[in-house]
Short mmCIF file of C-alpha atoms and ligand atoms in Angstrom, two decimals:
data_model
loop_
_atom_site.label_atom_id
_atom_site.label_comp_id
_atom_site.label_asym_id
_atom_site.label_seq_id
_atom_site.Cartn_x
_atom_site.Cartn_y
_atom_site.Cartn_z
CA MET A 7 -18.60 11.33 -31.27
CA SER A 8 -16.51 13.51 -29.23
CA VAL A 9 -15.77 12.28 -25.79
CA HIS A 10 -15.70 14.68 -22.86
CA VAL A 11 -12.34 14.30 -20.91
CA GLN A 12 -12.73 15.42 -17.45
CA ASN A 13 -10.35 18.12 -16.39
CA THR A 14 -10.12 16.75 -12.72
CA ARG A 15 -9.24 13.45 -11.52
CA MET A 16 -12.11 11.17 -11.33
CA THR A 17 -13.21 9.93 -7.63
CA THR A 18 -15.36 7.40 -6.23
CA ALA A 19 -17.92 9.62 -5.26
CA ARG A 20 -18.07 10.77 -8.91
CA LEU A 21 -18.63 7.37 -10.21
CA ARG A 22 -21.43 6.77 -7.70
CA GLN A 23 -23.00 9.95 -9.22
CA MET A 24 -22.72 8.54 -12.55
CA LYS A 25 -24.69 5.44 -11.72
CA ALA A 26 -27.40 7.62 -10.11
CA THR A 27 -27.53 10.12 -13.05
CA GLY A 28 -27.39 6.85 -15.61
CA GLU A 29 -24.07 7.90 -17.15
CA LYS A 30 -22.04 4.92 -18.26
CA ILE A 31 -18.54 4.67 -16.88
CA ALA A 32 -15.87 3.59 -19.62
CA MET A 33 -12.86 1.26 -17.98
CA LEU A 34 -9.89 -0.38 -19.82
CA THR A 35 -6.75 -1.97 -18.56
CA SER A 36 -3.19 -0.83 -19.07
CA TYR A 37 0.02 -2.13 -17.91
CA ASP A 38 2.57 0.74 -18.92
CA PHE A 39 3.24 4.38 -19.07
CA THR A 40 2.86 4.89 -22.60
CA LEU A 41 -0.33 3.20 -23.48
CA ALA A 42 -1.97 4.52 -20.32
CA SER A 43 -1.05 8.06 -21.13
CA LEU A 44 -3.24 7.20 -24.45
CA VAL A 45 -6.19 5.53 -22.65
CA ASP A 46 -6.18 8.52 -20.02
CA GLU A 47 -6.17 11.17 -22.56
CA ALA A 48 -8.80 9.17 -24.71
CA GLY A 49 -11.36 9.71 -21.59
CA VAL A 50 -11.82 6.57 -19.97
CA GLU A 51 -12.87 7.02 -16.15
CA MET A 52 -10.94 4.19 -14.69
CA ILE A 53 -7.92 2.62 -15.51
CA LEU A 54 -7.41 -1.16 -14.36
CA VAL A 55 -3.93 -2.54 -13.79
CA GLY A 56 -5.35 -5.85 -14.11
CA ASP A 57 -3.41 -9.19 -12.98
CA SER A 58 -4.09 -10.16 -16.70
CA ALA A 59 -0.80 -8.46 -16.99
CA SER A 60 0.37 -11.95 -16.13
CA ASN A 61 -1.12 -13.23 -19.27
CA VAL A 62 -0.62 -9.84 -21.47
CA VAL A 63 2.71 -8.59 -20.31
CA CYS A 64 4.47 -11.69 -19.11
CA GLY A 65 3.09 -14.56 -21.28
CA ASN A 66 1.78 -16.80 -18.58
CA GLN A 67 -1.26 -18.97 -19.24
CA TYR A 68 -3.08 -17.84 -16.00
CA THR A 69 -3.08 -14.90 -13.75
CA LEU A 70 -1.91 -16.90 -11.02
CA PRO A 71 1.91 -16.48 -11.04
CA ILE A 72 1.98 -12.61 -10.96
CA THR A 73 3.53 -11.28 -7.68
CA VAL A 74 2.76 -8.02 -5.22
CA GLU A 75 6.05 -6.48 -6.52
CA GLU A 76 5.24 -7.03 -10.26
CA MET A 77 1.80 -5.63 -9.87
CA ILE A 78 3.15 -2.41 -7.91
CA PHE A 79 6.23 -2.15 -10.84
CA LEU A 80 3.48 -1.96 -13.39
CA THR A 81 0.97 0.29 -11.51
CA LYS A 82 3.71 2.90 -10.86
CA GLY A 83 4.08 3.59 -14.57
CA VAL A 84 0.33 3.75 -15.19
CA VAL A 85 -0.13 6.09 -12.06
CA ARG A 86 2.51 8.48 -13.56
CA ALA A 87 0.22 8.53 -16.82
CA ALA A 88 -2.94 8.88 -15.35
CA LYS A 89 -4.13 12.46 -15.27
CA HIS A 90 -7.70 11.95 -14.95
CA ALA A 91 -8.86 8.44 -14.63
CA LEU A 92 -9.15 6.73 -11.24
CA VAL A 93 -6.12 3.83 -11.15
CA VAL A 94 -7.27 0.49 -9.64
CA CYS A 95 -4.65 -2.10 -9.15
CA ASP A 96 -5.57 -5.93 -9.06
CA MET A 97 -4.25 -7.82 -5.54
CA PRO A 98 -2.71 -10.92 -7.10
CA PHE A 99 -3.62 -14.40 -6.23
CA GLY A 100 -2.17 -15.24 -2.68
CA SER A 101 -1.82 -11.54 -1.87
CA TYR A 102 -5.29 -11.58 0.14
CA GLN A 103 -6.55 -15.08 0.78
CA VAL A 104 -4.07 -16.20 3.43
CA SER A 105 -4.99 -14.29 6.37
CA GLU A 106 -7.00 -10.91 7.10
CA GLU A 107 -4.00 -9.35 8.29
CA GLU A 108 -1.61 -10.49 5.48
CA ALA A 109 -4.41 -9.31 3.00
CA VAL A 110 -4.66 -5.72 4.75
CA ARG A 111 -1.02 -5.16 4.82
CA ASN A 112 -0.50 -6.10 1.13
CA ALA A 113 -3.43 -3.78 -0.05
CA VAL A 114 -1.65 -0.88 2.23
CA LYS A 115 1.89 -1.77 0.37
CA ILE A 116 0.33 -1.61 -3.15
CA LEU A 117 -1.59 1.63 -2.35
CA LYS A 118 1.54 3.30 -0.70
CA GLU A 119 4.34 1.93 -3.06
CA SER A 120 2.49 2.21 -6.44
CA GLY A 121 0.41 5.44 -5.84
CA CYS A 122 -2.68 3.59 -7.04
CA ASP A 123 -6.12 4.95 -5.94
CA ALA A 124 -7.99 1.38 -5.36
CA VAL A 125 -7.33 -2.23 -5.41
CA LYS A 126 -9.49 -4.70 -6.71
CA ILE A 127 -10.38 -8.17 -5.18
CA GLU A 128 -11.93 -11.50 -6.68
CA GLY A 129 -14.38 -13.22 -4.77
CA GLY A 130 -17.19 -12.63 -2.45
CA GLU A 131 -18.45 -13.72 1.31
CA GLU A 132 -14.84 -15.77 1.63
CA VAL A 133 -12.99 -12.60 1.43
CA LEU A 134 -15.46 -10.45 3.03
CA PRO A 135 -13.49 -9.91 6.37
CA ALA A 136 -10.61 -8.78 4.64
CA ILE A 137 -12.28 -6.29 2.30
CA SER A 138 -14.21 -4.96 5.28
CA HIS A 139 -10.83 -4.19 7.12
CA MET A 140 -9.19 -2.48 4.18
CA ILE A 141 -12.24 -0.30 3.62
CA ARG A 142 -12.47 0.63 7.59
CA ILE A 143 -9.07 1.84 7.19
CA GLY A 144 -9.34 3.82 4.11
CA VAL A 145 -8.42 1.59 1.18
CA PRO A 146 -11.03 1.88 -1.76
CA VAL A 147 -11.93 -1.77 -2.91
CA MET A 148 -13.42 -2.78 -6.05
CA GLY A 149 -15.09 -6.23 -5.61
CA HIS A 150 -14.89 -8.94 -8.64
CA LEU A 151 -17.64 -11.63 -9.06
CA GLY A 152 -18.52 -14.14 -11.69
CA LEU A 153 -15.61 -15.43 -13.82
CA THR A 154 -12.77 -14.87 -11.39
CA PRO A 155 -9.59 -15.94 -13.24
CA GLN A 156 -7.74 -16.46 -10.01
CA SER A 157 -9.98 -19.50 -9.44
CA VAL A 158 -9.69 -21.03 -12.90
CA ASN A 159 -7.97 -24.04 -11.39
CA GLN A 160 -11.42 -24.64 -9.20
CA PHE A 161 -13.68 -23.90 -12.08
CA GLY A 162 -11.83 -26.01 -14.64
CA GLY A 163 -11.83 -23.19 -17.10
CA TYR A 164 -13.15 -19.91 -18.21
CA GLY A 165 -16.69 -20.87 -19.15
CA LEU A 166 -19.75 -18.66 -18.42
CA ARG A 167 -20.52 -18.54 -14.67
CA ALA A 168 -23.55 -18.42 -12.67
CA LYS A 169 -25.83 -20.28 -15.35
CA GLU A 170 -27.31 -22.32 -12.70
CA GLU A 171 -29.80 -20.81 -10.07
CA ALA A 172 -27.59 -21.74 -6.72
CA GLU A 173 -24.67 -20.09 -8.08
CA ALA A 174 -26.62 -17.05 -9.52
CA GLU A 175 -28.30 -16.71 -5.78
CA LYS A 176 -24.84 -16.71 -4.30
CA LEU A 177 -23.40 -14.23 -6.86
CA LEU A 178 -26.25 -11.81 -5.99
CA HIS A 179 -25.97 -12.22 -2.43
CA ASP A 180 -22.28 -11.78 -2.61
CA ALA A 181 -22.62 -8.54 -4.42
CA GLN A 182 -25.10 -7.29 -1.92
CA LEU A 183 -22.45 -8.19 0.84
CA LEU A 184 -19.84 -6.03 -0.99
CA ASP A 185 -21.93 -3.22 -1.68
CA GLN A 186 -22.99 -3.39 2.41
CA ALA A 187 -19.31 -3.19 3.21
CA GLY A 188 -18.42 -0.37 1.25
CA CYS A 189 -16.88 -1.60 -1.76
CA PHE A 190 -16.94 1.63 -4.37
CA ALA A 191 -17.64 -0.83 -7.57
CA ILE A 192 -17.97 -4.27 -8.44
CA THR A 193 -16.97 -6.13 -11.56
CA LEU A 194 -19.04 -8.65 -12.78
CA GLU A 195 -17.14 -10.95 -15.23
CA LYS A 196 -18.85 -13.49 -17.78
CA ILE A 197 -22.28 -14.01 -16.52
CA PRO A 198 -25.80 -13.95 -18.09
CA ALA A 199 -26.92 -10.57 -19.08
CA ALA A 200 -30.24 -11.07 -17.04
CA LEU A 201 -28.52 -11.74 -13.82
CA ALA A 202 -25.82 -8.67 -14.31
CA GLU A 203 -28.85 -6.50 -14.64
CA LYS A 204 -30.45 -7.97 -11.34
CA VAL A 205 -27.39 -7.26 -9.57
CA THR A 206 -26.94 -4.06 -10.93
CA LYS A 207 -30.41 -2.87 -9.93
CA ALA A 208 -29.94 -4.43 -6.47
CA VAL A 209 -26.58 -2.68 -5.34
CA SER A 210 -26.15 1.03 -4.59
CA CYS A 211 -22.55 1.07 -6.06
CA PRO A 212 -21.52 0.96 -9.73
CA VAL A 213 -21.45 -2.28 -11.44
CA ILE A 214 -18.72 -2.73 -14.21
CA GLY A 215 -19.43 -5.47 -16.73
CA ILE A 216 -17.19 -7.71 -18.77
CA GLY A 217 -19.22 -10.20 -20.73
CA ALA A 218 -22.08 -9.32 -18.57
CA GLY A 219 -24.49 -7.61 -21.15
CA ASN A 220 -25.38 -3.84 -21.53
CA ALA A 221 -27.44 -3.11 -18.25
CA CYS A 222 -24.27 -2.95 -15.95
CA ASP A 223 -23.43 0.84 -14.93
CA GLY A 224 -20.27 0.42 -17.09
CA GLN A 225 -17.83 -1.61 -18.99
CA VAL A 226 -14.34 -2.98 -18.99
CA LEU A 227 -12.06 -4.75 -21.41
CA VAL A 228 -8.45 -5.79 -21.81
CA LEU A 229 -6.78 -3.31 -23.82
CA HIS A 230 -4.64 -5.57 -25.75
CA ASP A 231 -7.75 -7.61 -26.50
CA MET A 232 -9.91 -4.79 -27.64
CA LEU A 233 -7.03 -3.41 -29.63
CA GLY A 234 -6.86 -6.49 -31.54
CA LEU A 235 -3.43 -7.11 -30.27
CA ASN A 236 -4.24 -10.44 -29.05
CA GLN A 237 -5.07 -12.28 -32.29
CA GLY A 238 -5.92 -15.72 -30.88
CA PHE A 239 -8.31 -14.44 -28.01
CA LYS A 240 -12.10 -13.72 -29.62
CA PRO A 241 -14.90 -14.76 -27.09
CA LYS A 242 -18.24 -13.48 -27.88
CA PHE A 243 -18.12 -10.86 -25.38
CA LEU A 244 -15.08 -9.24 -27.25
CA ARG A 245 -15.34 -6.62 -29.71
CA HIS A 246 -12.23 -5.58 -31.75
CA PHE A 247 -11.98 -1.81 -31.97
CA ALA A 248 -8.92 -1.75 -34.06
CA SER A 249 -6.63 -4.60 -35.49
CA LEU A 250 -3.32 -3.43 -34.55
CA ALA A 251 -1.56 -6.76 -34.54
CA GLU A 252 -1.57 -6.39 -38.24
CA GLU A 253 -0.28 -2.64 -38.14
CA VAL A 254 2.46 -3.68 -36.29
CA LYS A 255 3.49 -6.56 -38.15
CA THR A 256 3.21 -4.56 -41.41
CA ALA A 257 5.42 -1.58 -39.84
CA VAL A 258 8.10 -4.05 -38.24
CA SER A 259 8.18 -5.92 -41.59
CA SER A 260 8.82 -2.49 -43.19
CA TYR A 261 11.28 -1.75 -40.79
CA VAL A 262 13.12 -5.15 -41.38
CA GLU A 263 12.90 -4.52 -45.11
CA ALA A 264 14.53 -1.24 -44.91
CA VAL A 265 17.26 -2.00 -42.74
CA LYS A 266 18.17 -5.22 -45.14
CA ASP A 267 18.06 -2.75 -48.38
CA SER A 268 20.21 -0.35 -46.54
CA SER A 269 17.30 2.39 -47.36
CA PHE A 270 17.15 3.17 -43.61
CA PRO A 271 18.60 5.36 -42.38
CA SER A 272 18.48 7.73 -45.22
CA ALA A 273 20.93 10.85 -45.47
CA GLU A 274 18.01 13.12 -44.03
CA GLU A 275 17.71 10.73 -40.91
CA SER A 276 21.58 10.65 -40.47
CA TYR A 277 23.86 13.37 -38.56
O1 KIV B 11 -7.46 -8.65 -14.73
C1 KIV B 11 -7.94 -8.07 -15.52
O2 KIV B 11 -7.64 -7.69 -16.62
C2 KIV B 11 -9.24 -8.19 -15.05
C3 KIV B 11 -10.56 -7.67 -16.04
C4 KIV B 11 -10.76 -8.70 -17.08
C5 KIV B 11 -11.77 -7.38 -15.20
O3 KIV B 11 -9.71 -8.28 -13.71
#
């Protein structure tokens, strides 16, 4: 199946239109110019510079250590690559929770210095004043509910969220608050598919799921996970669309062998 690649840049208005007409939205993470160029050319509507960069790029166990400056550095490369996709940068842990004023200042800094189109923030009612303030001054915000990895220490792990009625009700209420505040989209991570469907129908903005079933308006995955670069990670919701870890290792061991036996570089590869 061929994918129609938009000639123009994606906008939040177009994403809303896609929800209205039932056209699914594809989003992937990227953290560098080279891979973001390929992801953009292949036709995703949104690229997320996720704070999963803390794990994928920096090798940390959690998303918590990554800083605003590091997110800006990575996002600049992705922005240079994205000709069509809308680029969303995650606001890292600690950059929006301390005070509304600091949150807004950091959101403005991220938008100005990285050139991204929007920011993503984890949480509902607790962070609503900061989110509302950002939206009022013109910063497009994507919400993120369910399994919010920055709260891993509070949750005690990365298990399924909102299985119990009270948490499911809070999540639905939070989604409605984010929608009313003007979030242009909401990510739902690792929650029951039936709840994600209910939320998707209850809000006017597009809902992008990861481990949240098929009824969402779109899907997001971590690029390195779906490419099979991260062999140790295979939760139920993840599909490997390629097995690049094996390909990379095979290519690198062929290179090592060619260097060792002096077959690389050949005369044709020399000046
Ligand atoms: O940081 C990230 O990659 C994310 C996605 C998993 C949604 O937030």
